[in-house]
Short mmCIF file of C-alpha atoms and ligand atoms in Angstrom, two decimals:
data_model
loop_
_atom_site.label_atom_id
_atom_site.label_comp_id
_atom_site.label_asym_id
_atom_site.label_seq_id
_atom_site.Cartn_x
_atom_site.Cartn_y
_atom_site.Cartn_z
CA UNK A 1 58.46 99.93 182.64
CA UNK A 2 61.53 98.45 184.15
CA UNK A 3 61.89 94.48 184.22
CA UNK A 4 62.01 92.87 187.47
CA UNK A 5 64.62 90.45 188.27
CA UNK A 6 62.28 87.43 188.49
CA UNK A 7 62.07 87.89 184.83
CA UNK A 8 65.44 87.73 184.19
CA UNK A 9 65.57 84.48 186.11
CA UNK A 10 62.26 83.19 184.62
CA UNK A 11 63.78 83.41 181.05
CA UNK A 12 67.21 81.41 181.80
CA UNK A 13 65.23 78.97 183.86
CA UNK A 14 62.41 78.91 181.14
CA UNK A 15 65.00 78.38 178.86
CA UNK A 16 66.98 75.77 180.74
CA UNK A 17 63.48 73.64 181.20
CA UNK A 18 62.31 73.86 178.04
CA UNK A 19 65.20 72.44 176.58
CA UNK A 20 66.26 69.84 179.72
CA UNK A 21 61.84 68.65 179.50
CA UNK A 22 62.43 69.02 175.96
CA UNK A 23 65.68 66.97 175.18
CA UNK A 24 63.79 63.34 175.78
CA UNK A 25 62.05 63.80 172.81
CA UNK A 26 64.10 65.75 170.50
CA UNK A 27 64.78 63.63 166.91
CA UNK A 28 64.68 59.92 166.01
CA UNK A 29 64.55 56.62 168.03
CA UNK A 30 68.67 56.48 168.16
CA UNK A 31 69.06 60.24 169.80
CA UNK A 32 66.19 59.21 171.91
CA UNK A 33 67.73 56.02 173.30
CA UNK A 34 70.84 58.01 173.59
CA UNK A 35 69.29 60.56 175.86
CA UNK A 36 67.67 58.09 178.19
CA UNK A 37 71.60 56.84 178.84
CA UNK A 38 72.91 60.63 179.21
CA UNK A 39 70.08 62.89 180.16
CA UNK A 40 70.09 63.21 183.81
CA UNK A 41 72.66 64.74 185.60
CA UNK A 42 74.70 62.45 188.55
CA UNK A 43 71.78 63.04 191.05
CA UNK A 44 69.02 62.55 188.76
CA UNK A 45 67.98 65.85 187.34
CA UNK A 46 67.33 66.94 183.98
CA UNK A 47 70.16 67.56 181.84
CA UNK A 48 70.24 70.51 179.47
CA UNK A 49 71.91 70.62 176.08
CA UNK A 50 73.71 72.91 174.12
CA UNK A 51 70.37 75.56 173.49
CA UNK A 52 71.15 75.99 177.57
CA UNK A 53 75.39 75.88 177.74
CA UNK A 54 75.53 78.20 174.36
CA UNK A 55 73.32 80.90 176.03
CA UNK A 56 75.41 80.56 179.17
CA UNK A 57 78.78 80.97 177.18
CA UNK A 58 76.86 84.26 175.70
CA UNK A 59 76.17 85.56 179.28
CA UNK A 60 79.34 85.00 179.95
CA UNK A 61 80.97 87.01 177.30
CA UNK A 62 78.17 89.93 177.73
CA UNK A 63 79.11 89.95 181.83
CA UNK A 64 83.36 90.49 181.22
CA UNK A 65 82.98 92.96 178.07
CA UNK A 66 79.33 94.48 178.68
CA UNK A 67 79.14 94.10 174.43
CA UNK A 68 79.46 91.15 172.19
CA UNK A 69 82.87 90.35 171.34
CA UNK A 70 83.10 87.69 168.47
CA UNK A 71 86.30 86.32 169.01
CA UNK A 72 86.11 85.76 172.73
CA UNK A 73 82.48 84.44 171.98
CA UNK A 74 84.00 81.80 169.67
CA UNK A 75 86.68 80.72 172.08
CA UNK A 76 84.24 80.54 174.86
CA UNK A 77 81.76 78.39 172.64
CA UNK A 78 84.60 76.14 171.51
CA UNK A 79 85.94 75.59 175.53
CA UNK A 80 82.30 74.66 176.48
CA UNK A 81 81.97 72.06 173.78
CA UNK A 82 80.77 68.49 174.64
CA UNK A 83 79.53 66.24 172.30
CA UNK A 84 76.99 65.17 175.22
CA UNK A 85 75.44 68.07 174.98
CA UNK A 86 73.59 67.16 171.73
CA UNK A 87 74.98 70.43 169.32
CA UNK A 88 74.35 70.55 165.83
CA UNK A 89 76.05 68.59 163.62
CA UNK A 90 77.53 71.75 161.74
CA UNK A 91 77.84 74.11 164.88
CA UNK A 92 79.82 70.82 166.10
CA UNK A 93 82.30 70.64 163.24
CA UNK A 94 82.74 74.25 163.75
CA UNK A 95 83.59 74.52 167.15
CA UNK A 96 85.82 71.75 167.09
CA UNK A 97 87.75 73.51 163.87
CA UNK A 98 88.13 76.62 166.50
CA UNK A 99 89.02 74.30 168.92
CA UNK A 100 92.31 73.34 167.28
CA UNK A 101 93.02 76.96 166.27
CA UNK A 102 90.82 77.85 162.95
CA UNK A 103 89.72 81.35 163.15
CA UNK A 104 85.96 81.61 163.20
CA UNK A 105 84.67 83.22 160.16
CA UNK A 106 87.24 80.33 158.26
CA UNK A 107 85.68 77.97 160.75
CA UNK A 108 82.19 79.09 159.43
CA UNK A 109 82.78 79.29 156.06
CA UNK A 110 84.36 75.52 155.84
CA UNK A 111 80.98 73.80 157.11
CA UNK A 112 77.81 75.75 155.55
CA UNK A 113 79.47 77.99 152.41
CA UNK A 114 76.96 80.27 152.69
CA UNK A 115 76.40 79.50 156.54
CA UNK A 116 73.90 77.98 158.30
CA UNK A 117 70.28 78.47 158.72
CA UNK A 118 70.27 76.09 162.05
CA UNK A 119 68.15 77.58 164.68
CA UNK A 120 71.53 77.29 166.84
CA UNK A 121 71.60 81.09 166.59
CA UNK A 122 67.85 82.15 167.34
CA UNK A 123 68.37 79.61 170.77
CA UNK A 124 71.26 81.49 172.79
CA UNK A 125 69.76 84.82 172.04
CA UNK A 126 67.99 85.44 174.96
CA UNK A 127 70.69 86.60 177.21
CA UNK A 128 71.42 89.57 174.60
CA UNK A 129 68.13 90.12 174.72
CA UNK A 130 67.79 90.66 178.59
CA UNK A 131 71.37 92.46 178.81
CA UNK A 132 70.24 94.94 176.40
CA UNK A 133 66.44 95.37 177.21
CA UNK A 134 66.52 99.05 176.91
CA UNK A 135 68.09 99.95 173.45
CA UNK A 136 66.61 98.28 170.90
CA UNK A 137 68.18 99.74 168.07
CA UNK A 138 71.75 98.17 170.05
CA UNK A 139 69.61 94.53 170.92
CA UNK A 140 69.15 94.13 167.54
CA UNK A 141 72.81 94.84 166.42
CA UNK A 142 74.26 93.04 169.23
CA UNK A 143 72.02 89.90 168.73
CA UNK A 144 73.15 89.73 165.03
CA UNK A 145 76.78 90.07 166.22
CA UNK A 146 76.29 86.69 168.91
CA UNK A 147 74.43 84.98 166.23
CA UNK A 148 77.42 85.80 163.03
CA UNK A 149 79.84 83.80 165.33
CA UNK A 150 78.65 79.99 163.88
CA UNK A 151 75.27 81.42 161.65
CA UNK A 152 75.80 83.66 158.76
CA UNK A 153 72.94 82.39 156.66
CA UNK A 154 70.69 85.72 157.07
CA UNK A 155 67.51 82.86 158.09
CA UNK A 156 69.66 81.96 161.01
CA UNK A 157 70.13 85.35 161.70
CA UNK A 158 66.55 86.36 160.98
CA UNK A 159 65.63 83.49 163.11
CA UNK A 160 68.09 85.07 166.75
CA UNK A 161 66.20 88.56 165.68
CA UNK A 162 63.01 87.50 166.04
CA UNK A 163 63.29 85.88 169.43
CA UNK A 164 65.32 88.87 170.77
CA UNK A 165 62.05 90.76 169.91
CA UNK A 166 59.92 89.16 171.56
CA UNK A 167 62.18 88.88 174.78
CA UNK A 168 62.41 92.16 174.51
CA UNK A 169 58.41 92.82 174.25
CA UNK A 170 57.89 89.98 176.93
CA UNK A 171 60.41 92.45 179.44
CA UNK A 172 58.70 95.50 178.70
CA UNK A 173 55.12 94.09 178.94
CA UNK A 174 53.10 93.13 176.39
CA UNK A 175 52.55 95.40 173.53
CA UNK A 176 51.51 92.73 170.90
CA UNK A 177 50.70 94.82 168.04
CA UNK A 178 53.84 96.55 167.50
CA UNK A 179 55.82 93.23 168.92
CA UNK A 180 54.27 91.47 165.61
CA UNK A 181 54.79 94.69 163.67
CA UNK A 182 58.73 94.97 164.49
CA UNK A 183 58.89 91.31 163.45
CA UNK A 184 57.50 91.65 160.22
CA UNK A 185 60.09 94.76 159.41
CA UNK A 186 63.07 93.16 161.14
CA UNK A 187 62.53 89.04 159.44
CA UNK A 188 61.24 90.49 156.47
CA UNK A 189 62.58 87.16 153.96
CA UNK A 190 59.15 85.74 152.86
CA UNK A 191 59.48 82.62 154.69
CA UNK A 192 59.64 84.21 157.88
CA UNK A 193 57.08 87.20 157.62
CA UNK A 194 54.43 84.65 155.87
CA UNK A 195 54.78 82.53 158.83
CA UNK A 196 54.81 86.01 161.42
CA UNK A 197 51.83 87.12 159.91
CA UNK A 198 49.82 83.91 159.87
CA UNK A 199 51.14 83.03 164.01
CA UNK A 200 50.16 86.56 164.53
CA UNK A 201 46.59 85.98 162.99
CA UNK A 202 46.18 82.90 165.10
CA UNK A 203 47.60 84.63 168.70
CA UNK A 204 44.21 86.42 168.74
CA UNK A 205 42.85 83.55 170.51
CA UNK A 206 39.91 83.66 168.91
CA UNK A 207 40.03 79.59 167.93
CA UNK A 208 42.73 77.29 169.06
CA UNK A 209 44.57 76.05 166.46
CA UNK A 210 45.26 72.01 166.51
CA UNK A 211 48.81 70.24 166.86
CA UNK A 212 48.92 69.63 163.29
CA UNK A 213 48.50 72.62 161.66
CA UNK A 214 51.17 74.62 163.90
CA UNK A 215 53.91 71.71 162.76
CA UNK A 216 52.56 71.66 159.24
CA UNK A 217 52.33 75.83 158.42
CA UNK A 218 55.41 76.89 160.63
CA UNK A 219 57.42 73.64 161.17
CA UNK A 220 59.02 72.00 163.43
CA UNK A 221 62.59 71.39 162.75
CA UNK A 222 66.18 72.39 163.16
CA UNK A 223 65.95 75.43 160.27
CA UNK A 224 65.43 78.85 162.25
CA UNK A 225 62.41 79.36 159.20
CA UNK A 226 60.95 76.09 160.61
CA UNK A 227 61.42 76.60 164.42
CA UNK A 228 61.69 80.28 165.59
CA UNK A 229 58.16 81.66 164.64
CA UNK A 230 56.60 77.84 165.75
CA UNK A 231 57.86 78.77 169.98
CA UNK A 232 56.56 82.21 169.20
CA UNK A 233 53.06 81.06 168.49
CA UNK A 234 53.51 78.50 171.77
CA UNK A 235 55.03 81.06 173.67
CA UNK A 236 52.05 83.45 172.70
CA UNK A 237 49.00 81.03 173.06
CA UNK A 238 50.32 79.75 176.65
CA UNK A 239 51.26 83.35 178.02
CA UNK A 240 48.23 83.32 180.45
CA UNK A 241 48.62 79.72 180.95
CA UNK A 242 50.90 77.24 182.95
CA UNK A 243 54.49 76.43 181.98
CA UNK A 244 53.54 72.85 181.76
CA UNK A 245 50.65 73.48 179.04
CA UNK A 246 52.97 74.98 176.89
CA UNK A 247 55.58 72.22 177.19
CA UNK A 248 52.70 69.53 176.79
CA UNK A 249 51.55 71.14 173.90
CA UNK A 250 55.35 71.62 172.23
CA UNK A 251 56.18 68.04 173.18
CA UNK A 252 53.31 67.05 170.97
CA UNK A 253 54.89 68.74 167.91
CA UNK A 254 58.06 66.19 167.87
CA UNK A 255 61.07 67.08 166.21
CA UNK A 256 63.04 69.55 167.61
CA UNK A 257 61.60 69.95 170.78
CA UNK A 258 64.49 70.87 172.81
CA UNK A 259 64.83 74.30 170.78
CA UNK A 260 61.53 75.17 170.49
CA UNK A 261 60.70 74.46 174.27
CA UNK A 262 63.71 76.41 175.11
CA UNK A 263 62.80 79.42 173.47
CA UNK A 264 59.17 79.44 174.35
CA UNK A 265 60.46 78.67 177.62
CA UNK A 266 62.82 81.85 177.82
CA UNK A 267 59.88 83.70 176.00
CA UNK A 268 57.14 82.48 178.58
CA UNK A 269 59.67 82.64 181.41
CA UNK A 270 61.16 86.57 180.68
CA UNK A 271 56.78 87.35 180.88
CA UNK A 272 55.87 85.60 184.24
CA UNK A 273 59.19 85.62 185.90
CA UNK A 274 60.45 82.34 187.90
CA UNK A 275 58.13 81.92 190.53
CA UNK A 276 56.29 78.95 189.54
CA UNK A 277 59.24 77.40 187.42
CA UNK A 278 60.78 76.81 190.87
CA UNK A 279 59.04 73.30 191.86
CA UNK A 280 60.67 72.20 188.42
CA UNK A 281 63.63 69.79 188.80
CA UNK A 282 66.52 70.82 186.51
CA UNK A 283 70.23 70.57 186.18
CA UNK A 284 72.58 73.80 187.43
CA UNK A 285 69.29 75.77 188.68
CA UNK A 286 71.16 77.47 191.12
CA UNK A 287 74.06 78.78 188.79
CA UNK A 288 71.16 79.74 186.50
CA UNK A 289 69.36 82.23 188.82
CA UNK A 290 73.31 83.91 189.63
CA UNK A 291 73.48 84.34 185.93
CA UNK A 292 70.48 85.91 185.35
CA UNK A 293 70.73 87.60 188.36
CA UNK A 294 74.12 89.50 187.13
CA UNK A 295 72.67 89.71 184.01
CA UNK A 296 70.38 92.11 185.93
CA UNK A 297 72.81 93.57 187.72
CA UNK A 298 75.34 94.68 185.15
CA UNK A 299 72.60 95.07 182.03
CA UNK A 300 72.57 98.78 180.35
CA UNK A 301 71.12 100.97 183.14
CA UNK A 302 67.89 101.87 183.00
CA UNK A 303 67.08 105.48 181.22
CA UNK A 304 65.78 107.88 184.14
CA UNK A 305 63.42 110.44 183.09
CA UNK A 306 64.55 113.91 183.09
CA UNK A 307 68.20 112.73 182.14
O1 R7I B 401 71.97 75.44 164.09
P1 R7I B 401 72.68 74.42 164.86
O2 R7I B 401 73.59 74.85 165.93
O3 R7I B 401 71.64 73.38 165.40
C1 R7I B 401 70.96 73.56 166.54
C2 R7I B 401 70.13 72.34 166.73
C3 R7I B 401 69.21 72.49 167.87
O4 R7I B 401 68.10 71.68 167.61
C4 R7I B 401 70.00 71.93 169.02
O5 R7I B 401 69.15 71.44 170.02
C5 R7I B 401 70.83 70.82 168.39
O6 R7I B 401 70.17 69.60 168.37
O7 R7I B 401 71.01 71.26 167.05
O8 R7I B 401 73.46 73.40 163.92
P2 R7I B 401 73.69 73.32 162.36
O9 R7I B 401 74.27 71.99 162.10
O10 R7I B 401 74.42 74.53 161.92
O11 R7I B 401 72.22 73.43 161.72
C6 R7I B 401 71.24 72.46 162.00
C7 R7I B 401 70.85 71.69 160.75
O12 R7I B 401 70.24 72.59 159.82
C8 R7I B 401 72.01 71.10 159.96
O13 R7I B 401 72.51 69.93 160.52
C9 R7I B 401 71.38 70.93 158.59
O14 R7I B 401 70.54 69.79 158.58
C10 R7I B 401 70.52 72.17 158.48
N1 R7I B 401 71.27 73.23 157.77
C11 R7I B 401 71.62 73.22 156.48
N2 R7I B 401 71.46 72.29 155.54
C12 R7I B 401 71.93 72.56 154.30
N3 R7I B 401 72.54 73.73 153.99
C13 R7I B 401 71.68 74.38 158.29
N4 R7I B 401 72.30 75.13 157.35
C14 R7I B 401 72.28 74.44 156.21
C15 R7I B 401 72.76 74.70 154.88
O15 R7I B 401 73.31 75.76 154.53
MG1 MG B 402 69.78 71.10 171.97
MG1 MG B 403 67.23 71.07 169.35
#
């Protein structure tokens, strides 16, 4: 089955408000009070943060060379930098290193030794995931290559995997048992598959599972292991359901709420396509639908039987 563009737009705008609804209530009370002051854009609409400008700066680089190419990703990443866009503390340090000229693996090696496990790499993977929706074997390599850039920690990479999965199964329509299957094979650390196989026992839908228990058994911070499978489950459980559930529901998780309402988002969004995001104020929607929309346009063509 070939993906429609509405999908394509439904997961950059699901991304975008995920993260812009999100942002408010990302962290403690001084990020918070910072984000009152910065989050809306001059004529009042919800600002995105990095999650949203770091999967732009990968569409970018996957429109001009059709393939990720690391050193043009990192010099794109560190020309959209802003610290008002709320990046990771290490991802920050990094990009500012490039910035003033440090190559990138030096760059990456300088803030995390053995690199971070951030969820800044599982965030900006769903662009890869929609530019190479029919070769999974090549999604898979490609995503790790977009993630390597600023994440080496193989949790961080783990962590981009996983969602490129599911973006992928979301495109394709909904085969959940070998969705859950691939991510068990493909995140196979013990962290991530325990936490796969339990979200996978609860997406039956058989009994919903309270607030609590989804933030206490697969977390809800910054650490991929901690966010990636948690907007899986959300993304999962809300599929049928409106946008706004979801978001309800992953604003009642705190902590990193940005992240894990922009990857539900692009999840939910890549499934049910834009329509009803539409009504949804949010900053640079109209740039958002062109990317997706040449996303669509120049994305591996689509196998034609007989060929
Ligand atoms: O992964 P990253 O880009 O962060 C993305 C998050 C999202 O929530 C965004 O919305 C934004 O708010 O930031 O940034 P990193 O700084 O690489 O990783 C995030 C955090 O994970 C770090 O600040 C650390 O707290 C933790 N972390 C580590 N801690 C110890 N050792 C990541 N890697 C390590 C590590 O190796
Ligand atoms: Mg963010
Ligand atoms: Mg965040």
């Amino acid at each position: 089955m070939n993906a429609a563009v509405d999908q394509y737009q439904g997961c950059l705008l699901g991304l975008a408000l995920g993260d812009a609804i999100g942002a408010p209530f990302e962290g403690g009370p001084v990020e918070r009070a910072l984000w009152h002051v910065i989050g809306k854009t001059r004529n009042h609409l919800p600002r995105w943060t990095d999650d949203t400008q770091m999967s732009l700066d990968v569409a970018q680089v996957l429109l001009e060379h059709q393939a990720i190419d690391q050193d043009r990703l990192a010099e794109q990443f560190a020309g959209s930098y802003a610290w008002s866009r709320g990046y990771g503390p290490g991802t920050a340090r990094q990009l500012k290193l490039v910035k003033r000229g440090t190559h990138w693996p030096e760059a990456r090696s300088t803030v995390f030794k053995d690199g971070s496990f951030g969820n800044g790499a599982a965030m900006r993977s769903p662009p890869v995931a929609l530019f190479f929706y029919n070769d999974f074997e090549r999604l898979i390599a490609e995503t790790k290559k977009a993630a390597a850039v600023t994440h080496a920690h193989p949790l961080a990479i783990q962590g981009a995997v996983a969602i490129s999965i599911v973006i992928y199964f979301a495109l394709q329509g909904r085969n959940y048992p070998e969705m859950w299957r691939l991510l068990k094979e493909r995140c196979a650390s013990p962290v991530f598959s325990t936490k796969i196989g339990l979200a996978e026992r609860w997406a039956d839908g058989s009994s919903e599972i309270a607030k609590g228990e989804v933030v206490k058994l697969l977390g809800n911070g910054m650490a991929a292991q901690d966010s990636v499978v948690t907007a899986i489950y959300a993304a999962t459980r809300f599929m049928s359901r409106s946008f706004g559930e979801m978001i309800s529901f992953i604003i009642s998780f705190k902590g990193d709420v940005d992240t894990i309402g922009a990857m539900a988002g692009a999840i939910w969004g890549a499934a049910n396509g834009s329509a009803t995001l539409e009504g949804i104020p949010v900053e640079a929607r109209d740039q958002l639908k062109w990317v997706a929309m040449e996303l669509y346009k120049k994305r591996l063509p689509p196998f034609i039987c007989g060929q």
